[in-house]
């Protein structure tokens, strides 16, 4: 069944049909919110609040974009609201190193899975939330630029710049973590 | 789909190795629970807004009583009623007010019971 089918049922008064939409998009909403908040408890609150807001506003959903895009917009807005309230926004340092990305990729691939996860987690933790969000949406949730424009309320050019910087910063941080580990061993 | 560069898949694979956080409880159940409460509040609001005459009437009576305007009613009929039953007017007014309030809470309770047990 399509999203539109369940949305129509909810609008007609069958609130139980909303459960299908929650089941379908819960994990995606959680991942996106977590990429911004980096905190389990905040993320759980934001996801719940987002779905309730979507339920309340479901009659305003016009169907010109996908429901998932519309929902992710709500999730991102809620997450940013909480982030600002908790004052946990990470600022990015201006300097981005020129990293040999293919070489770094190969180095990571040679590691055990557990080690890979440790370094990647450490790098992601230091990413500014906005940049972590664009990485999450574009690379992991596979959104198109058009969809990202709608979710983030930014123009495509701005998103491209963010993506470029985010990718560079990720590799910079990853390299720093690997170097730091190497220094510690020596 | 517009792509920025050809290494999107490789980079996505790298990022996917990060720890994927999971919720610590059944989010779906929690969300649906909260939605039911949203429904109850909406239903109550709709039900009683439709019966606005009830609220308007109650509000007018309470306001009249507060500013002692009901005293005029008392004066008009008080002497006649109190003639054969002292204090009856006061008793009558307060009984009406209490009954209206009671009716309101009874209906509220019935509605909540219907939602909780069915």
PDB file of C-alpha atoms in Angstrom, chain A residues 9-155:
ATOM      1  CA  UNK A   9      -7.397   6.799   5.817  1.00  0.00           C
ATOM      2  CA  UNK A  10      -5.959   8.923   8.619  1.00  0.00           C
ATOM      3  CA  UNK A  11      -7.620  12.043   7.223  1.00  0.00           C
ATOM      4  CA  UNK A  12     -10.918  10.138   7.112  1.00  0.00           C
ATOM      5  CA  UNK A  13     -10.576   9.450  10.829  1.00  0.00           C
ATOM      6  CA  UNK A  14      -8.798   6.091  11.002  1.00  0.00           C
ATOM      7  CA  UNK A  15      -5.934   7.075  13.283  1.00  0.00           C
ATOM      8  CA  UNK A  16      -4.737   3.450  13.505  1.00  0.00           C
ATOM      9  CA  UNK A  17      -3.625   3.676   9.873  1.00  0.00           C
ATOM     10  CA  UNK A  18      -0.982   6.146  10.982  1.00  0.00           C
ATOM     11  CA  UNK A  19       0.784   3.191  12.597  1.00  0.00           C
ATOM     12  CA  UNK A  20       1.780   1.915   9.132  1.00  0.00           C
ATOM     13  CA  UNK A  21       3.466   5.211   8.374  1.00  0.00           C
ATOM     14  CA  UNK A  22       5.227   5.190  11.743  1.00  0.00           C
ATOM     15  CA  UNK A  23       6.514   1.653  11.148  1.00  0.00           C
ATOM     16  CA  UNK A  24       7.680   2.541   7.671  1.00  0.00           C
ATOM     17  CA  UNK A  25       9.611   5.710   8.556  1.00  0.00           C
ATOM     18  CA  UNK A  26      10.496   5.327  12.211  1.00  0.00           C
ATOM     19  CA  UNK A  27      14.052   4.056  11.642  1.00  0.00           C
ATOM     20  CA  UNK A  28      14.806   6.626   8.982  1.00  0.00           C
ATOM     21  CA  UNK A  29      13.516   9.420  11.239  1.00  0.00           C
ATOM     22  CA  UNK A  30      15.615   8.090  14.080  1.00  0.00           C
ATOM     23  CA  UNK A  31      18.826   7.971  12.017  1.00  0.00           C
ATOM     24  CA  UNK A  32      18.311  11.467  10.664  1.00  0.00           C
ATOM     25  CA  UNK A  33      17.523  12.941  14.088  1.00  0.00           C
ATOM     26  CA  UNK A  34      20.459  11.131  15.655  1.00  0.00           C
ATOM     27  CA  UNK A  35      22.862  12.493  13.049  1.00  0.00           C
ATOM     28  CA  UNK A  36      21.964  15.952  14.334  1.00  0.00           C
ATOM     29  CA  UNK A  37      21.539  15.330  18.049  1.00  0.00           C
ATOM     30  CA  UNK A  38      24.073  12.528  18.782  1.00  0.00           C
ATOM     31  CA  UNK A  39      22.070  11.732  21.890  1.00  0.00           C
ATOM     32  CA  UNK A  40      19.735   8.749  22.283  1.00  0.00           C
ATOM     33  CA  UNK A  41      17.263  10.373  24.675  1.00  0.00           C
ATOM     34  CA  UNK A  42      16.938  13.638  22.730  1.00  0.00           C
ATOM     35  CA  UNK A  43      16.545  11.646  19.532  1.00  0.00           C
ATOM     36  CA  UNK A  44      13.747   9.501  20.951  1.00  0.00           C
ATOM     37  CA  UNK A  45      11.896  12.633  22.107  1.00  0.00           C
ATOM     38  CA  UNK A  46      12.345  14.375  18.771  1.00  0.00           C
ATOM     39  CA  UNK A  47      11.159  11.383  16.767  1.00  0.00           C
ATOM     40  CA  UNK A  48       8.014  11.073  18.882  1.00  0.00           C
ATOM     41  CA  UNK A  49       7.315  14.785  18.728  1.00  0.00           C
ATOM     42  CA  UNK A  50       7.880  14.784  14.953  1.00  0.00           C
ATOM     43  CA  UNK A  51       5.405  11.985  14.287  1.00  0.00           C
ATOM     44  CA  UNK A  52       2.798  13.610  16.511  1.00  0.00           C
ATOM     45  CA  UNK A  53       3.282  16.892  14.711  1.00  0.00           C
ATOM     46  CA  UNK A  54       2.985  15.090  11.362  1.00  0.00           C
ATOM     47  CA  UNK A  55      -0.251  13.448  12.564  1.00  0.00           C
ATOM     48  CA  UNK A  56      -1.719  16.770  13.655  1.00  0.00           C
ATOM     49  CA  UNK A  57      -0.762  18.441  10.382  1.00  0.00           C
ATOM     50  CA  UNK A  58      -1.515  15.550   8.061  1.00  0.00           C
ATOM     51  CA  UNK A  59      -4.406  17.360   6.431  1.00  0.00           C
ATOM     52  CA  UNK A  60      -1.976  20.034   5.287  1.00  0.00           C
ATOM     53  CA  UNK A  61       0.126  17.480   3.380  1.00  0.00           C
ATOM     54  CA  UNK A  62      -0.494  18.400  -0.233  1.00  0.00           C
ATOM     55  CA  UNK A  63       1.213  15.419  -1.898  1.00  0.00           C
ATOM     56  CA  UNK A  64       3.432  17.479  -4.207  1.00  0.00           C
ATOM     57  CA  UNK A  65       6.481  15.988  -2.464  1.00  0.00           C
ATOM     58  CA  UNK A  66       6.909  12.484  -1.063  1.00  0.00           C
ATOM     59  CA  UNK A  67       5.512  11.935   2.416  1.00  0.00           C
ATOM     60  CA  UNK A  68       8.969  10.812   3.584  1.00  0.00           C
ATOM     61  CA  UNK A  69      10.472  14.129   2.455  1.00  0.00           C
ATOM     62  CA  UNK A  70       7.726  16.062   4.226  1.00  0.00           C
ATOM     63  CA  UNK A  71       8.213  14.022   7.389  1.00  0.00           C
ATOM     64  CA  UNK A  72      12.006  14.377   7.323  1.00  0.00           C
ATOM     65  CA  UNK A  73      11.561  18.140   7.086  1.00  0.00           C
ATOM     66  CA  UNK A  74       9.581  18.026  10.316  1.00  0.00           C
ATOM     67  CA  UNK A  75      12.194  15.773  11.961  1.00  0.00           C
ATOM     68  CA  UNK A  76      15.071  18.047  10.933  1.00  0.00           C
ATOM     69  CA  UNK A  77      13.262  21.171  12.163  1.00  0.00           C
ATOM     70  CA  UNK A  78      12.455  19.551  15.503  1.00  0.00           C
ATOM     71  CA  UNK A  79      16.011  18.276  15.899  1.00  0.00           C
ATOM     72  CA  UNK A  80      17.522  21.683  15.163  1.00  0.00           C
ATOM     73  CA  UNK A  81      15.089  23.292  17.607  1.00  0.00           C
ATOM     74  CA  UNK A  82      16.228  20.941  20.376  1.00  0.00           C
ATOM     75  CA  UNK A  83      19.874  21.368  19.435  1.00  0.00           C
ATOM     76  CA  UNK A  84      19.624  25.127  19.792  1.00  0.00           C
ATOM     77  CA  UNK A  85      17.710  24.862  23.046  1.00  0.00           C
ATOM     78  CA  UNK A  86      20.332  22.538  24.506  1.00  0.00           C
ATOM     79  CA  UNK A  87      23.100  24.707  23.042  1.00  0.00           C
ATOM     80  CA  UNK A  88      24.971  21.698  21.824  1.00  0.00           C
ATOM     81  CA  UNK A  89      25.749  22.959  18.359  1.00  0.00           C
ATOM     82  CA  UNK A  90      29.274  22.087  17.200  1.00  0.00           C
ATOM     83  CA  UNK A  91      31.099  24.713  15.201  1.00  0.00           C
ATOM     84  CA  UNK A  92      33.409  23.474  12.472  1.00  0.00           C
ATOM     85  CA  UNK A  93      37.020  24.607  12.376  1.00  0.00           C
ATOM     86  CA  UNK A  94      37.736  26.534   9.235  1.00  0.00           C
ATOM     87  CA  UNK A  95      40.795  24.561   8.191  1.00  0.00           C
ATOM     88  CA  UNK A  96      40.221  21.488   6.104  1.00  0.00           C
ATOM     89  CA  UNK A  97      43.255  19.433   5.180  1.00  0.00           C
ATOM     90  CA  UNK A  98      43.959  18.035   1.743  1.00  0.00           C
ATOM     91  CA  UNK A  99      43.568  14.369   2.388  1.00  0.00           C
ATOM     92  CA  UNK A 100      44.381  11.537   0.028  1.00  0.00           C
ATOM     93  CA  UNK A 101      40.916  10.060   0.130  1.00  0.00           C
ATOM     94  CA  UNK A 102      41.524   6.838  -1.847  1.00  0.00           C
ATOM     95  CA  UNK A 103      44.559   6.049   0.299  1.00  0.00           C
ATOM     96  CA  UNK A 104      42.621   6.694   3.484  1.00  0.00           C
ATOM     97  CA  UNK A 105      39.760   4.544   2.238  1.00  0.00           C
ATOM     98  CA  UNK A 106      42.177   1.694   1.586  1.00  0.00           C
ATOM     99  CA  UNK A 107      43.746   2.047   5.035  1.00  0.00           C
ATOM    100  CA  UNK A 108      40.326   1.809   6.651  1.00  0.00           C
ATOM    101  CA  UNK A 109      39.370  -1.213   4.562  1.00  0.00           C
ATOM    102  CA  UNK A 110      42.413  -3.106   5.845  1.00  0.00           C
ATOM    103  CA  UNK A 111      41.212  -2.753   9.424  1.00  0.00           C
ATOM    104  CA  UNK A 112      38.923  -5.055  11.340  1.00  0.00           C
ATOM    105  CA  UNK A 113      35.238  -4.068  11.306  1.00  0.00           C
ATOM    106  CA  UNK A 114      35.296  -3.150  14.970  1.00  0.00           C
ATOM    107  CA  UNK A 115      38.269  -0.839  14.520  1.00  0.00           C
ATOM    108  CA  UNK A 116      36.700   0.749  11.465  1.00  0.00           C
ATOM    109  CA  UNK A 117      33.615   1.564  13.505  1.00  0.00           C
ATOM    110  CA  UNK A 118      35.651   3.129  16.317  1.00  0.00           C
ATOM    111  CA  UNK A 119      37.495   5.582  14.052  1.00  0.00           C
ATOM    112  CA  UNK A 120      34.503   6.443  11.957  1.00  0.00           C
ATOM    113  CA  UNK A 121      32.401   7.046  15.099  1.00  0.00           C
ATOM    114  CA  UNK A 122      35.092   9.308  16.525  1.00  0.00           C
ATOM    115  CA  UNK A 123      35.243  11.334  13.313  1.00  0.00           C
ATOM    116  CA  UNK A 124      31.452  11.614  13.073  1.00  0.00           C
ATOM    117  CA  UNK A 125      31.205  12.797  16.685  1.00  0.00           C
ATOM    118  CA  UNK A 126      33.340  15.813  15.887  1.00  0.00           C
ATOM    119  CA  UNK A 127      31.445  16.788  12.754  1.00  0.00           C
ATOM    120  CA  UNK A 128      29.291  19.916  12.923  1.00  0.00           C
ATOM    121  CA  UNK A 129      25.712  18.711  13.019  1.00  0.00           C
ATOM    122  CA  UNK A 130      24.678  20.431   9.810  1.00  0.00           C
ATOM    123  CA  UNK A 131      27.453  18.704   7.899  1.00  0.00           C
ATOM    124  CA  UNK A 132      26.708  15.357   9.563  1.00  0.00           C
ATOM    125  CA  UNK A 133      23.096  15.817   8.528  1.00  0.00           C
ATOM    126  CA  UNK A 134      23.871  16.405   4.852  1.00  0.00           C
ATOM    127  CA  UNK A 135      26.100  13.334   4.838  1.00  0.00           C
ATOM    128  CA  UNK A 136      23.341  11.277   6.427  1.00  0.00           C
ATOM    129  CA  UNK A 137      20.663  12.497   4.032  1.00  0.00           C
ATOM    130  CA  UNK A 138      22.680  12.285   0.822  1.00  0.00           C
ATOM    131  CA  UNK A 139      24.870   9.249   1.318  1.00  0.00           C
ATOM    132  CA  UNK A 140      22.928   7.070   3.726  1.00  0.00           C
ATOM    133  CA  UNK A 141      19.300   7.990   3.121  1.00  0.00           C
ATOM    134  CA  UNK A 142      20.038   8.435  -0.604  1.00  0.00           C
ATOM    135  CA  UNK A 143      17.995  11.588  -1.006  1.00  0.00           C
ATOM    136  CA  UNK A 144      18.290  13.532  -4.241  1.00  0.00           C
ATOM    137  CA  UNK A 145      19.411  17.151  -4.199  1.00  0.00           C
ATOM    138  CA  UNK A 146      15.843  18.233  -4.866  1.00  0.00           C
ATOM    139  CA  UNK A 147      14.600  16.278  -1.867  1.00  0.00           C
ATOM    140  CA  UNK A 148      17.379  17.689   0.269  1.00  0.00           C
ATOM    141  CA  UNK A 149      16.356  21.203  -0.776  1.00  0.00           C
ATOM    142  CA  UNK A 150      12.904  20.490   0.610  1.00  0.00           C
ATOM    143  CA  UNK A 151      14.108  18.813   3.801  1.00  0.00           C
ATOM    144  CA  UNK A 152      16.736  21.374   4.698  1.00  0.00           C
ATOM    145  CA  UNK A 153      15.068  24.442   3.159  1.00  0.00           C
ATOM    146  CA  UNK A 154      18.314  25.299   1.390  1.00  0.00           C
ATOM    147  CA  UNK A 155      19.120  25.889  -2.268  1.00  0.00           C
TER     148      UNK A 155
END
